[in-house]
Structures are given as structure tokens and as C-alpha cells.
Tab-separated table of C-alpha atoms in Angstrom:
chain	number	residue	atom	x	y	z
A	369	MET	CA	176.192	39.063	-7.635
A	370	ILE	CA	175.877	42.825	-7.554
A	371	SER	CA	179.122	43.716	-5.776
A	372	GLY	CA	182.053	43.842	-8.060
A	373	VAL	CA	179.942	43.714	-11.163
A	374	MET	CA	180.256	46.623	-13.329
A	375	THR	CA	177.272	47.520	-15.310
A	376	PRO	CA	177.009	50.031	-17.948
A	377	SER	CA	176.047	53.509	-16.867
A	378	GLY	CA	172.278	54.123	-17.033
A	379	SER	CA	171.545	50.437	-17.273
A	380	LYS	CA	168.042	49.332	-16.422
A	381	THR	CA	169.111	47.281	-13.447
A	382	GLU	CA	171.060	50.122	-11.860
A	383	LYS	CA	168.198	52.486	-12.260
A	384	SER	CA	165.831	50.111	-10.604
A	385	LEU	CA	168.179	49.602	-7.711
A	386	VAL	CA	168.651	53.324	-7.195
A	387	LYS	CA	164.936	53.892	-7.383
A	388	ALA	CA	164.248	51.184	-4.793
A	389	THR	CA	166.880	52.505	-2.495
A	390	SER	CA	165.601	56.045	-2.835
A	391	SER	CA	162.069	54.935	-2.145
A	392	SER	CA	163.111	53.048	0.976
A	393	LEU	CA	164.993	56.041	2.237
A	394	ASP	CA	162.003	58.302	1.588
A	395	LYS	CA	159.686	55.978	3.543
A	396	THR	CA	162.104	55.761	6.422
A	397	LYS	CA	162.466	59.545	6.494
A	398	THR	CA	158.757	60.023	6.252
A	399	LYS	CA	158.153	57.649	9.181
A	400	SER	CA	160.766	59.431	11.235
A	401	VAL	CA	159.229	62.821	10.472
A	402	THR	CA	155.788	61.535	11.223
A	403	LYS	CA	156.839	60.063	14.578
A	404	ALA	CA	158.581	63.278	15.526
A	405	TYR	CA	155.491	65.323	14.610
A	406	VAL	CA	153.171	63.055	16.535
A	407	ALA	CA	155.445	63.151	19.570
A	408	GLU	CA	155.624	66.929	19.381
A	409	SER	CA	151.861	67.192	19.033
A	410	LYS	CA	151.248	64.954	22.029
A	411	GLU	CA	153.644	67.035	24.067
A	412	ASN	CA	151.854	70.214	23.052
A	413	ILE	CA	148.486	68.690	23.907
A	414	ILE	CA	149.691	67.661	27.364
A	415	GLU	CA	151.185	71.133	27.976
A	416	ASP	CA	148.335	73.205	26.629
A	417	HIS	CA	145.134	71.250	27.064
A	418	THR	CA	145.380	68.672	29.886
A	419	PRO	CA	142.973	69.799	32.734
A	420	ALA	CA	144.585	70.661	36.132
A	421	VAL	CA	142.151	68.346	37.987
A	422	THR	CA	144.202	65.502	36.796
A	423	THR	CA	147.051	66.681	39.005
A	424	GLN	CA	147.329	65.545	42.674
A	425	SER	CA	148.490	68.966	43.883
A	426	TYR	CA	145.336	70.593	42.568
A	427	ILE	CA	143.149	67.975	44.195
A	428	ASP	CA	144.965	68.542	47.477
A	429	SER	CA	144.460	72.304	47.218
A	430	ILE	CA	140.745	71.773	46.581
A	431	LEU	CA	140.448	69.531	49.622
A	432	GLN	CA	142.289	72.050	51.754
A	433	GLY	CA	139.927	74.798	50.565
A	434	TYR	CA	136.904	72.713	51.498
A	435	LYS	CA	138.397	72.002	54.901
A	436	ARG	CA	139.051	75.689	55.529
A	437	ARG	CA	135.496	76.632	54.533
A	438	GLU	CA	134.131	73.795	56.670
A	439	ALA	CA	136.161	75.006	59.650
A	440	LEU	CA	134.923	78.576	59.142
A	441	ARG	CA	131.352	77.348	58.814
A	442	LYS	CA	131.637	75.313	61.990
A	443	LYS	CA	133.062	78.350	63.766
A	444	GLU	CA	130.179	80.528	62.548
A	445	VAL	CA	127.645	77.900	63.611
A	446	ALA	CA	129.287	77.634	67.043
A	447	GLU	CA	129.231	81.437	67.421
A	448	GLN	CA	125.586	81.627	66.366
A	449	ARG	CA	124.680	78.788	68.731
A	450	SER	CA	126.510	80.562	71.568
A	451	LYS	CA	124.685	83.799	70.796
A	452	ALA	CA	121.354	81.958	70.622
A	453	GLU	CA	121.990	80.298	73.973
A	454	GLU	CA	122.977	83.649	75.465
A	455	TRP	CA	119.841	85.320	74.115
A	456	ALA	CA	117.721	82.419	75.309
A	457	LYS	CA	119.220	82.785	78.769
A	458	LYS	CA	118.602	86.539	78.743
A	459	TYR	CA	115.064	85.935	77.501
A	460	GLU	CA	114.383	83.482	80.315
A	461	GLN	CA	115.826	85.926	82.830
A	462	LYS	CA	113.678	88.720	81.403
A	463	GLN	CA	110.615	86.501	81.461
A	464	ASP	CA	111.380	85.575	85.054
A	465	GLU	CA	111.771	89.244	85.980
A	466	LEU	CA	108.546	90.132	84.198
A	467	SER	CA	106.780	87.235	85.881
A	468	LYS	CA	107.976	88.326	89.305
A	469	SER	CA	107.076	91.937	88.572
A	470	LEU	CA	103.635	90.952	87.311
A	471	HIS	CA	103.132	88.665	90.294
A	472	ALA	CA	104.113	91.473	92.640
A	473	LYS	CA	101.755	93.876	90.886
A	474	LEU	CA	98.954	91.361	90.920
A	475	LYS	CA	99.639	90.649	94.570
A	476	LEU	CA	99.672	94.362	95.316
A	477	HIS	CA	96.492	94.794	93.322
A	478	GLU	CA	94.960	91.847	95.194
A	479	ILE	CA	95.940	93.416	98.526
A	480	SER	CA	94.527	96.721	97.312
A	481	LEU	CA	91.264	94.992	96.400
A	482	ASP	CA	91.206	93.222	99.759
A	483	GLU	CA	91.715	96.530	101.521
A	484	GLU	CA	89.017	98.031	99.382
A	485	ASP	CA	86.727	95.174	100.367
A	486	GLU	CA	87.597	95.755	104.001
A	487	GLU	CA	87.026	99.444	103.685
A	488	GLY	CA	83.912	98.897	101.658
A	489	GLU	CA	81.896	101.511	99.892
A	490	MET	CA	80.523	104.453	101.786
A	491	LEU	CA	77.283	102.820	102.918
A	492	ARG	CA	75.058	100.457	101.033
A	493	ASP	CA	71.382	101.102	100.551
A	494	LEU	CA	69.131	99.183	102.896
A	495	THR	CA	66.853	96.488	101.572
A	496	GLU	CA	63.093	96.841	101.760
A	497	ASP	CA	62.895	94.483	104.724
A	498	GLU	CA	65.670	96.372	106.514
A	499	GLU	CA	63.889	99.654	105.907
A	500	ASP	CA	60.775	98.175	107.488
A	501	ARG	CA	62.747	97.070	110.554
A	502	VAL	CA	64.240	100.535	110.951
A	503	ASP	CA	60.843	102.221	110.584
A	504	GLU	CA	59.338	99.906	113.180
A	505	ALA	CA	62.204	100.577	115.641
A	506	LEU	CA	61.810	104.341	115.284
A	507	ILE	CA	58.197	104.276	116.422
A	508	SER	CA	58.461	106.327	119.594
A	509	SER	CA	55.776	104.659	121.649
A	510	PRO	CA	56.032	103.025	124.026
A	511	GLY	CA	59.339	104.738	124.832
A	512	HIS	CA	60.343	102.284	127.560
A	513	ALA	CA	60.014	99.238	125.258
A	514	LEU	CA	63.279	97.323	125.111
A	515	LEU	CA	64.548	96.756	121.558
A	516	VAL	CA	67.944	95.170	122.240
A	517	GLU	CA	70.347	94.691	125.115
A	518	CYS	CA	74.076	94.153	124.656
A	519	PHE	CA	77.372	95.460	126.032
A	520	ASN	CA	75.576	96.142	129.333
A	521	ILE	CA	73.412	98.714	127.574
A	522	ARG	CA	69.636	98.477	127.342
A	523	MET	CA	68.515	100.112	124.122
A	524	THR	CA	64.883	101.285	124.306
A	525	ARG	CA	62.669	102.928	121.733
A	526	GLN	CA	63.157	106.255	123.451
A	527	LEU	CA	66.944	106.022	123.289
A	528	ILE	CA	67.156	104.783	119.705
A	529	ASN	CA	64.830	107.548	118.575
A	530	ALA	CA	67.781	109.906	118.904
A	531	LEU	CA	68.739	108.592	115.461
A	532	GLN	CA	65.475	109.911	114.051
A	533	GLY	CA	65.652	112.969	111.785
A	534	THR	CA	68.089	115.563	113.138
A	535	CYS	CA	68.057	114.683	116.825
A	536	TRP	CA	71.197	114.919	118.920
A	537	LEU	CA	72.744	111.587	119.821
A	538	ASN	CA	72.875	110.414	123.430
A	539	ASP	CA	75.624	108.631	125.366
A	540	GLU	CA	73.915	105.232	125.040
A	541	ILE	CA	73.892	105.237	121.256
A	542	ILE	CA	77.490	106.425	120.977
A	543	ASN	CA	78.728	103.957	123.609
A	544	TYR	CA	76.794	101.106	121.957
A	545	TYR	CA	78.355	102.028	118.615
A	546	MET	CA	81.863	102.209	120.064
A	547	GLU	CA	81.391	98.762	121.597
A	548	MET	CA	80.427	97.354	118.205
A	549	ILE	CA	83.634	98.820	116.763
A	550	ARG	CA	85.695	97.201	119.527
A	551	GLU	CA	83.847	93.891	119.082
A	552	ARG	CA	84.435	93.838	115.327
A	553	SER	CA	88.133	94.532	115.788
A	554	SER	CA	88.539	91.670	118.257
A	555	ASN	CA	86.835	89.263	115.824
A	556	ASN	CA	88.691	90.288	112.673
A	557	GLU	CA	92.462	89.822	112.586
A	558	LYS	CA	92.722	91.800	109.355
A	559	LEU	CA	91.594	94.969	111.087
A	560	PRO	CA	93.656	97.164	113.401
A	561	LYS	CA	93.496	96.157	117.058
A	562	ALA	CA	91.146	98.775	118.423
A	563	HIS	CA	89.810	99.721	121.830
A	564	CYS	CA	87.158	102.290	122.639
A	565	MET	CA	86.649	104.243	125.849
A	566	ASN	CA	83.105	105.246	126.652
A	567	THR	CA	81.780	108.776	126.718
A	568	PHE	CA	82.193	109.132	130.488
A	569	PHE	CA	85.938	108.503	130.490
A	570	TYR	CA	87.278	111.832	129.258
A	571	PRO	CA	85.122	114.116	131.443
A	572	LYS	CA	86.276	112.184	134.487
A	573	LEU	CA	89.924	112.218	133.407
A	574	SER	CA	89.938	115.921	132.528
A	575	THR	CA	88.212	117.049	135.746
A	576	GLN	CA	89.405	114.520	138.342
A	577	GLY	CA	92.752	113.352	136.992
A	578	TYR	CA	94.334	110.006	136.253
A	579	ARG	CA	93.558	108.371	139.617
A	580	SER	CA	89.844	108.624	138.883
A	581	VAL	CA	90.151	106.437	135.755
A	582	ARG	CA	93.086	104.257	136.810
A	583	ARG	CA	90.962	101.120	137.166
A	584	TRP	CA	89.106	101.588	133.891
A	585	THR	CA	91.789	99.559	132.096
A	586	LYS	CA	92.337	96.791	134.641
A	587	LYS	CA	91.155	94.202	132.072
A	588	VAL	CA	92.815	95.687	129.009
A	589	ASP	CA	96.369	96.669	128.119
A	590	ILE	CA	95.979	99.646	125.837
A	591	PHE	CA	99.655	99.441	124.852
A	592	THR	CA	98.965	96.208	122.958
A	593	LYS	CA	96.447	97.974	120.737
A	594	ASP	CA	96.940	99.816	117.481
A	595	VAL	CA	94.414	102.514	118.055
A	596	ILE	CA	92.246	103.854	120.916
A	597	PHE	CA	89.087	105.922	120.361
A	598	TYR	CA	87.846	108.520	122.836
A	599	PRO	CA	84.434	110.095	122.155
A	600	ILE	CA	84.512	113.594	123.598
A	601	HIS	CA	81.371	115.461	124.664
A	602	LEU	CA	81.750	119.211	124.935
A	603	GLY	CA	78.343	119.914	126.442
A	604	ILE	CA	76.459	120.411	123.188
A	605	HIS	CA	78.957	119.029	120.691
A	606	TRP	CA	80.481	115.603	120.013
A	607	THR	CA	84.074	115.127	118.776
A	608	LEU	CA	86.565	112.272	118.659
A	609	ALA	CA	90.132	111.916	119.958
A	610	VAL	CA	92.311	109.104	118.656
A	611	ILE	CA	95.535	107.636	120.027
A	612	ASP	CA	97.384	105.814	117.244
A	613	PHE	CA	100.308	103.777	118.579
A	614	ARG	CA	101.393	102.855	115.052
A	615	LYS	CA	101.971	106.465	114.091
A	616	LYS	CA	102.843	107.756	117.568
A	617	GLU	CA	100.176	110.355	117.126
A	618	ILE	CA	97.223	111.726	119.083
A	619	SER	CA	94.634	113.327	116.790
A	620	TYR	CA	91.495	115.340	117.327
A	621	TYR	CA	88.570	115.062	114.886
A	622	ASP	CA	85.939	117.786	114.915
A	623	SER	CA	83.181	117.919	112.277
A	624	MET	CA	82.923	121.667	112.859
A	625	GLY	CA	86.605	122.299	112.205
A	626	GLY	CA	87.633	123.032	115.774
A	627	GLY	CA	90.827	122.103	117.594
A	628	ASN	CA	91.450	121.070	121.186
A	629	ARG	CA	95.068	121.300	122.300
A	630	SER	CA	94.022	120.798	125.921
A	631	CYS	CA	92.439	117.444	125.100
A	632	LEU	CA	95.543	116.304	123.201
A	633	ASN	CA	97.851	117.216	126.069
A	634	THR	CA	95.535	115.541	128.585
A	635	LEU	CA	95.605	112.259	126.656
A	636	LYS	CA	99.376	112.453	126.210
A	637	SER	CA	99.762	112.836	129.975
A	638	TYR	CA	97.327	109.965	130.460
A	639	LEU	CA	99.519	107.673	128.340
A	640	GLU	CA	102.568	108.484	130.429
A	641	GLN	CA	100.766	107.893	133.718
A	642	GLU	CA	99.028	104.750	132.510
A	643	HIS	CA	102.318	103.199	131.423
A	644	LEU	CA	104.023	104.108	134.679
A	645	ASP	CA	101.129	102.656	136.682
A	646	LYS	CA	100.659	99.436	134.664
A	647	LYS	CA	104.214	98.798	133.433
A	648	LYS	CA	106.140	100.438	136.269
A	649	GLN	CA	108.234	102.238	133.698
A	650	SER	CA	108.207	105.728	132.282
A	651	TYR	CA	106.814	106.171	128.771
A	652	ASP	CA	108.668	108.388	126.314
A	653	THR	CA	106.259	110.556	124.311
A	654	SER	CA	108.859	113.087	123.208
A	655	ASP	CA	108.552	112.000	119.567
A	656	TRP	CA	104.763	111.812	119.525
A	657	LYS	CA	102.722	114.208	117.384
A	658	LEU	CA	99.649	116.048	118.607
A	659	THR	CA	97.381	116.930	115.689
A	660	ASN	CA	94.163	118.924	115.370
A	661	MET	CA	92.662	117.630	112.125
A	662	THR	CA	90.466	120.770	111.698
A	663	LYS	CA	89.553	121.143	108.008
A	664	LYS	CA	91.176	117.852	106.991
A	665	VAL	CA	88.031	115.888	107.872
A	666	PRO	CA	84.412	115.882	106.627
A	667	GLN	CA	82.412	118.808	107.980
A	668	GLN	CA	78.796	118.958	109.105
A	669	LEU	CA	76.524	121.619	107.647
A	670	ASN	CA	73.985	121.716	110.468
A	671	GLY	CA	73.994	121.834	114.252
A	672	SER	CA	72.714	118.331	114.981
A	673	ASP	CA	74.785	115.663	113.209
A	674	CYS	CA	78.022	115.961	115.202
A	675	GLY	CA	77.294	112.689	117.059
A	676	VAL	CA	76.799	110.808	113.786
A	677	PHE	CA	80.014	112.290	112.371
A	678	THR	CA	81.858	111.219	115.531
A	679	CYS	CA	80.652	107.631	115.135
A	680	MET	CA	81.540	107.625	111.434
A	681	PHE	CA	85.029	108.961	112.176
A	682	ALA	CA	85.647	106.048	114.544
A	683	GLU	CA	84.065	103.422	112.307
A	684	PHE	CA	86.019	104.412	109.197
A	685	LEU	CA	89.331	104.866	111.006
A	686	SER	CA	88.936	101.513	112.755
A	687	ARG	CA	89.206	99.753	109.373
A	688	ASN	CA	91.790	102.111	107.845
A	689	ALA	CA	89.198	103.559	105.495
A	690	LYS	CA	89.404	107.012	104.005
A	691	LEU	CA	86.930	109.471	105.483
A	692	GLU	CA	84.918	109.678	102.293
A	693	PHE	CA	81.537	110.729	103.593
A	694	SER	CA	79.798	114.061	103.922
A	695	GLN	CA	76.679	115.801	105.211
A	696	GLU	CA	74.563	114.352	102.424
A	697	HIS	CA	75.214	110.834	103.718
A	698	MET	CA	73.942	111.533	107.221
A	699	PRO	CA	70.309	110.382	106.718
A	700	LEU	CA	71.522	107.016	105.430
A	701	CYS	CA	74.150	106.838	108.197
A	702	ARG	CA	71.465	107.336	110.840
A	703	ARG	CA	69.201	104.610	109.471
A	704	THR	CA	72.146	102.240	109.014
A	705	MET	CA	73.156	102.844	112.627
A	706	VAL	CA	69.633	101.891	113.757
A	707	LEU	CA	69.877	98.609	111.841
A	708	GLU	CA	73.365	97.898	113.188
A	709	ILE	CA	72.270	98.513	116.773
A	710	LEU	CA	69.294	96.210	116.306
A	711	ASN	CA	71.695	93.523	115.047
A	712	SER	CA	74.400	94.442	117.603
A	713	GLU	CA	76.839	94.167	114.707
A	714	LEU	CA	78.368	96.579	112.232
A	715	ASP	CA	77.274	96.209	108.628
A	716	ARG	CA	80.761	96.719	107.165
């Protein structure tokens, strides 16, 4: 037994025991130191090098960031969609406005073209066959030969020859032409409602008064018309007076630039008396205009075409056409009038 045994100092057994004990202590100390170092190292690694993604708080913050960005993105998308819808609505409204505007312009242009068609060009050139018919009608002999009869007027070679060259027109040609204007108006609803008095009306009215012409309108109500034409013969000169109910105006057209205030006043008085006689009521003409057209209308450059100008004034005005003709057109106007009388129908 070791305990209680005394061994000599420095004995071999004692030395071995001390050595073993010392070695065991060194191993135990070394293990303790090693464990402490490893533990410290692990702690340092966790503190210094462990990524943050391994923590729940960081993951939550990442998710919250994504949610915020997603919410912002959705808001931006919603705003852009709202703006797009607003612009689309404005675009549709603009397109609708443009469509309506274009439609209105096209409609206006269509109406303008229709009016232009109604007004027509000045006068078209006659065909070769038509020229032959006119030439044949203007043969003067035999003068009594009947060419056409209409509107209670018998048109003979002698009468129609007034349209030859620079001859003065007679009452028959002018009255026949006025009747064709009236007839065309009654058959075409697009044209103004027109009525024409014959060449004998105004001389009778101006010299014998209203009573002398009172029965001339027993079959027509002039107050239902748009316009009334009155060919005026001043002995050696033809002019035209026009009553326009649409404008409340009485106008005087003279191809030699003259005026006729007396004629205008006579027709104004006639309107008042005609209304009182036919309607049994007075007719207010206080706001009517009396106009001498003077230089505002085409002018003749000779002393023989006044009758043709008078007929052209009436024909153009009866279809709301501009008076775009002149002295140079008179030869064609005369030959066209011959053809129209032969056909008892206006060419325009």
C-alpha cells in the first residue's frame, strides 16, 4: 500500500508516481484550455461571421420591404391605368367632336355642291343637234308658222325671231319665259316658290290703279310665295322688279344702271292693297326695304339686249344663283332661250 509507507527521498517509485500525476494534471489542464478556446472561437464566429439572413427579424424586414414596394407598384399601376382611361375617354370625346365637325363640314359642303348643281354653270354650250334646231327655228319665213304653243301663247317664227342677232324682245317671248320660270318653280320643291306677272300687269297697275288688276290674282295667293317677278317695259327698255317676301325687300334690276323709285313705291302700295283685299287685313310694310340695284347687277354694253338681261335676271334669281353673266354671254343666252322655248322647259 502506498499510504503510510515511507519511501526514501528520490526513490524510483516516488518519481514515477509524481511524473504520472503531473502528466495527468497537464492533460486535464490542456483539455480544459482547449475546450475554453474552442468555445471562445465558436462564440466569436457566431458574433462576427454568422449572416443576418439567418435571423427571423431580418427576414421579416425583407418581407415588409417587398410588401411596401408591391403596394407602391400597385398604386402606380392604378394611377397609370386611371390616367390611361381618362386619356382614352378624352380621345374618344375628341374623335366624336372631330367626327361631328367633319360630318357637319361634309354636309355643308354637300349642300353647297347641291346648291351649285341647282344654280348650275352660266350656260352650257349647245350640242350640234340643238344648234340645228335653233337655226331651223330662226328661219324667218313663213313668219306665221306656228313653232310651239304653251301657256296660252302661240309662238310663231316671226315672234321667236326677236331672239335673232340684236333684235329687241317682244312681250310674247318675255311672258313665255316668265311662265317657264313659274312652271319650273312649281315642279321643283328645292327652288324658291316663285310667281311671275306678265308684261301687261305693271302698265295697267301704274296707270289705272289697283282695281284694274285686282282679279289678276284670283287663282294665286302671292303671300304664299317666296318671290314675285314683274317684267317692266319702259317704252324702249326692259327692266325687272322683284318682290322678295323672305327678305322683305322690293328690288329694281336695270341692265343700264337706272333706278325707279316710283315703281318700287307702286309695288309696295300694291302689296298693301292686295293683302287688304284678299286677306281683309292691313299689311305692315314699314320694315320693308326698297332697293334700286343700279351698278350692283350685270350691265349691257349695247342698246338691244335689255330684254335678254331681264329674262336672265329672273331666271338666275329664281334659283338663288349669283348674277354671274355679262354682255359677252348674250349670244349664247339668246340661242339657249330659243331652244328652251321650243322645249317649253328651262335648260337649268
